[in-house]
Amino acid sequence: MTTVTTRTVEYPADNLTMIGHLALPAGAERRPAVLIGPEGMGLSDVERRRAEALAELGYVALAFDLHGGRYMEDPEEMLARCLPLLADPGRMRDIGHAALDVLRAEPRADPDRTAAIGYGTGGAVALELGRDGADLRAIGTVNALTTGRPGDAARIRCPVWAGVGSEDPIMPPAQRDAFTAEMRAAGIDWRLVIYGGALHAFHHPPVDHPTPPGVGHHPQHAQRAWHDIIALLTECLPVPD
């Protein structure tokens, strides 16, 4: 098995000290790099393990923070922070760029070969990076069919892949339609995968704290969505032999 090195990284964003999780593959050469955004609760071991899994595949990966090192188990507290954030593209972009700057400054990362993936609020941040014209090779999101300011999607410079559960009440058909209309109008390379029978956050393993209605794990689709993200990265951001 490939040896992976990890460390925490602190950096300022959104008037907070963010604490991200950086995972480095074996070796000393530069590698393509991937930013990973967490669900609205915040950075957890789920995203940390995904960063390490990407490092196993040869990527430099940074799982970024949303809440200054906090994980918000209380759904009401989480929504009180995330809903204003999701309504403010500028704040989301600032959070995303701060993490992207940290990732690109890592000596092992190739700053010209980066991608952004994310889940829920973290996926919305990844999309806003694209709408802000960030130089990315791919954007992949799950549960994050957020739409942007009119016309901003035309600034996206890479393929976009999105996944959503068919029974997700937080991302219902009307939201899917608005997202696809935005992508089509922008004329970019985009894909949407709808996972039949899945709820919101279907990719996330069960948690031991309260969750909002409409949230539930779907093990088969969770694995499929991860494979789809790896396929996106393999296509758009291949690791050199």
Coordinates of C-alpha atoms in Angstrom, one line a residue:
M1 CA 0.0 0.0 0.0
T2 CA 1.2 3.5 -0.8
T3 CA 2.5 5.4 2.2
V4 CA 0.4 8.5 2.9
T5 CA 1.5 11.4 5.0
T6 CA -1.0 13.7 6.7
R7 CA -1.0 16.9 8.7
T8 CA -3.4 19.6 9.8
V9 CA -3.0 23.1 8.3
E10 CA -4.4 26.3 9.8
Y11 CA -5.3 29.3 7.6
P12 CA -7.6 32.3 7.9
A13 CA -11.0 32.5 6.2
D14 CA -14.4 34.0 6.9
N15 CA -13.0 35.7 10.0
L16 CA -12.1 32.3 11.5
T17 CA -9.0 30.2 11.8
M18 CA -9.8 27.2 9.6
I19 CA -8.2 23.8 10.3
G20 CA -7.9 21.7 7.2
H21 CA -6.6 18.1 6.7
L22 CA -3.8 17.7 4.1
A23 CA -2.9 14.3 2.7
L24 CA 0.3 13.7 0.7
P25 CA 1.1 10.7 -1.5
A26 CA 4.4 8.9 -1.2
G27 CA 7.4 10.3 -3.1
A28 CA 8.8 13.8 -3.5
E29 CA 7.6 14.9 -6.9
R30 CA 4.8 17.3 -7.6
R31 CA 1.4 15.7 -8.1
P32 CA -2.1 17.0 -9.2
A33 CA -4.1 18.3 -6.3
V34 CA -7.7 18.1 -5.2
L35 CA -9.7 20.3 -2.8
I36 CA -12.4 18.5 -0.8
G37 CA -15.4 20.4 0.7
P38 CA -17.4 18.9 3.6
E39 CA -21.1 18.8 4.2
G40 CA -22.7 21.6 6.2
M41 CA -21.9 20.1 9.6
G42 CA -18.3 20.7 8.9
L43 CA -15.0 18.8 8.4
S44 CA -15.2 15.3 9.8
D45 CA -13.3 12.0 9.6
V46 CA -15.4 11.2 6.5
E47 CA -13.7 13.9 4.5
R48 CA -10.3 13.3 6.1
R49 CA -10.5 9.7 5.0
R50 CA -11.5 10.8 1.5
A51 CA -8.4 13.0 1.3
E52 CA -6.3 10.1 2.4
A53 CA -7.9 7.8 -0.2
L54 CA -7.1 10.3 -2.9
A55 CA -3.5 10.5 -1.7
E56 CA -3.3 6.7 -2.0
L57 CA -4.2 7.3 -5.7
G58 CA -1.4 9.8 -6.0
Y59 CA -3.1 13.1 -5.5
V60 CA -2.2 15.8 -3.0
A61 CA -5.6 16.4 -1.2
L62 CA -6.8 19.0 1.2
A63 CA -10.1 18.6 3.0
F64 CA -11.0 22.1 3.9
D65 CA -12.8 23.5 6.9
L66 CA -16.1 25.5 7.0
H67 CA -16.5 26.5 10.7
G68 CA -13.2 27.3 12.2
G69 CA -12.4 23.7 13.4
R70 CA -15.9 23.0 14.7
Y71 CA -18.2 20.1 13.7
M72 CA -21.9 21.2 14.2
E73 CA -23.9 18.3 15.4
D74 CA -27.0 20.4 16.1
P75 CA -29.0 20.8 12.8
E76 CA -30.4 24.2 13.9
E77 CA -27.0 25.6 14.6
M78 CA -25.6 24.2 11.4
L79 CA -28.5 25.7 9.4
A80 CA -28.1 29.1 11.2
R81 CA -24.6 29.3 9.9
C82 CA -24.9 27.6 6.5
L83 CA -28.1 29.2 5.1
P84 CA -26.6 32.7 5.2
L85 CA -23.4 31.3 3.8
L86 CA -25.2 29.6 0.9
A87 CA -27.0 32.9 0.2
D88 CA -23.7 34.8 -0.1
P89 CA -21.6 33.7 -3.1
G90 CA -18.8 36.2 -2.1
R91 CA -18.3 34.5 1.3
M92 CA -18.3 31.0 -0.3
R93 CA -15.7 32.1 -2.8
D94 CA -13.5 33.6 -0.1
I95 CA -13.7 30.4 1.8
G96 CA -12.9 28.4 -1.3
H97 CA -10.0 30.6 -2.5
A98 CA -8.4 30.6 1.0
A99 CA -8.3 26.8 0.9
L100 CA -7.3 26.6 -2.7
D101 CA -4.4 29.0 -2.0
V102 CA -3.2 26.7 0.8
L103 CA -3.4 23.7 -1.4
R104 CA -1.5 25.4 -4.3
A105 CA 1.2 26.6 -1.9
E106 CA 2.0 23.1 -0.8
P107 CA 5.4 22.2 -2.5
R108 CA 4.1 18.7 -3.5
A109 CA 1.1 20.1 -5.3
D110 CA 1.1 21.1 -8.9
P111 CA -0.6 24.5 -8.7
D112 CA -1.6 24.3 -12.4
R113 CA -3.4 21.0 -12.1
T114 CA -6.1 21.2 -9.5
A115 CA -9.7 20.1 -9.0
A116 CA -12.4 20.8 -6.5
I117 CA -14.9 18.3 -5.2
G118 CA -17.4 18.8 -2.4
Y119 CA -20.5 17.6 -0.6
G120 CA -23.5 19.8 0.3
T121 CA -22.2 23.2 1.4
G122 CA -18.7 22.2 0.5
G123 CA -19.9 21.3 -3.0
A124 CA -21.5 24.7 -3.3
V125 CA -18.2 26.3 -2.4
A126 CA -16.5 24.2 -5.2
L127 CA -19.1 25.4 -7.7
E128 CA -18.6 29.1 -6.6
L129 CA -14.9 28.7 -7.2
G130 CA -15.7 27.7 -10.8
R131 CA -18.2 30.5 -11.2
D132 CA -15.5 32.9 -10.0
G133 CA -13.2 31.7 -12.8
A134 CA -10.8 29.7 -10.8
D135 CA -8.3 27.6 -12.9
L136 CA -9.6 24.1 -12.1
R137 CA -9.4 21.0 -14.2
A138 CA -12.7 19.5 -12.8
I139 CA -15.5 20.2 -10.4
G140 CA -17.4 17.4 -8.7
T141 CA -20.3 17.8 -6.3
V142 CA -22.8 15.7 -4.4
N143 CA -26.0 17.2 -3.0
A144 CA -25.0 20.6 -4.2
L145 CA -27.1 21.7 -7.1
T146 CA -26.9 25.3 -6.2
T147 CA -27.3 28.0 -8.8
G148 CA -25.2 31.1 -9.0
R149 CA -25.5 34.7 -10.0
P150 CA -26.9 35.2 -13.6
G151 CA -24.2 34.6 -16.1
D152 CA -21.4 33.6 -13.7
A153 CA -21.5 30.0 -14.8
A154 CA -20.0 31.1 -18.1
R155 CA -16.8 31.6 -16.2
I156 CA -16.5 27.9 -15.3
R157 CA -13.4 26.6 -17.1
C158 CA -13.7 22.9 -16.6
P159 CA -16.1 20.0 -16.7
V160 CA -18.7 19.8 -14.0
W161 CA -20.1 16.6 -12.6
A162 CA -22.9 16.5 -10.1
G163 CA -24.7 13.8 -8.2
V164 CA -28.0 13.9 -6.3
G165 CA -30.5 11.5 -4.8
S166 CA -33.8 11.1 -6.6
E167 CA -35.6 11.5 -3.2
D168 CA -33.6 14.4 -1.9
P169 CA -36.1 16.9 -0.5
I170 CA -33.4 19.6 -0.1
M171 CA -32.5 19.3 -3.8
P172 CA -35.9 18.6 -5.4
P173 CA -36.7 18.3 -9.1
A174 CA -37.2 22.1 -9.4
Q175 CA -33.7 22.7 -8.1
R176 CA -32.3 20.1 -10.5
D177 CA -34.0 21.8 -13.4
A178 CA -32.6 25.2 -12.4
F179 CA -29.1 23.8 -12.1
T180 CA -29.2 22.1 -15.4
A181 CA -30.7 25.2 -17.1
E182 CA -27.8 27.2 -15.7
M183 CA -25.2 24.7 -17.0
R184 CA -26.8 24.5 -20.4
A185 CA -26.9 28.2 -20.8
A186 CA -23.3 28.5 -19.9
G187 CA -22.3 26.0 -22.6
I188 CA -19.9 24.1 -20.4
D189 CA -19.2 20.3 -20.2
W190 CA -21.5 19.1 -17.5
R191 CA -23.1 15.9 -16.2
L192 CA -25.8 15.1 -13.7
V193 CA -26.3 11.7 -12.1
I194 CA -29.5 11.0 -10.3
Y195 CA -29.2 8.1 -7.8
G196 CA -32.6 6.3 -7.6
G197 CA -34.1 6.1 -4.2
A198 CA -31.4 8.1 -2.4
L199 CA -32.0 10.9 0.1
H200 CA -29.9 14.0 0.9
A201 CA -26.4 13.2 2.1
F202 CA -26.8 9.6 0.9
H203 CA -23.0 9.4 0.5
H204 CA -22.4 10.1 4.3
P205 CA -22.2 7.1 6.7
P206 CA -24.7 7.1 9.5
V207 CA -24.1 9.6 12.3
D208 CA -24.8 9.4 16.0
H209 CA -26.4 12.8 16.3
P210 CA -29.8 14.3 15.1
T211 CA -30.1 14.9 11.3
P212 CA -32.7 17.0 9.5
P213 CA -35.6 15.2 7.8
G214 CA -34.8 13.8 4.3
V215 CA -31.3 12.8 5.2
G216 CA -30.2 9.2 5.0
H217 CA -27.3 6.9 4.0
H218 CA -27.5 4.7 0.9
P219 CA -24.4 2.4 1.0
Q220 CA -24.6 1.3 -2.7
H221 CA -25.1 4.7 -4.1
A222 CA -22.4 6.1 -1.8
Q223 CA -19.9 3.8 -3.3
R224 CA -21.2 4.5 -6.8
A225 CA -20.9 8.2 -6.3
W226 CA -17.3 7.9 -5.1
H227 CA -16.4 5.8 -8.1
D228 CA -18.0 8.4 -10.3
I229 CA -15.9 11.1 -8.7
I230 CA -12.7 9.0 -9.2
A231 CA -13.7 8.5 -12.8
L232 CA -14.0 12.3 -13.2
L233 CA -10.6 12.9 -11.7
T234 CA -9.0 10.1 -13.8
E235 CA -10.4 11.7 -16.9
C236 CA -9.7 15.3 -16.2
L237 CA -6.8 15.2 -13.8
P238 CA -4.8 12.0 -14.3
V239 CA -1.9 11.1 -12.1
P240 CA 1.3 10.7 -14.0
D241 CA 2.7 7.2 -14.1

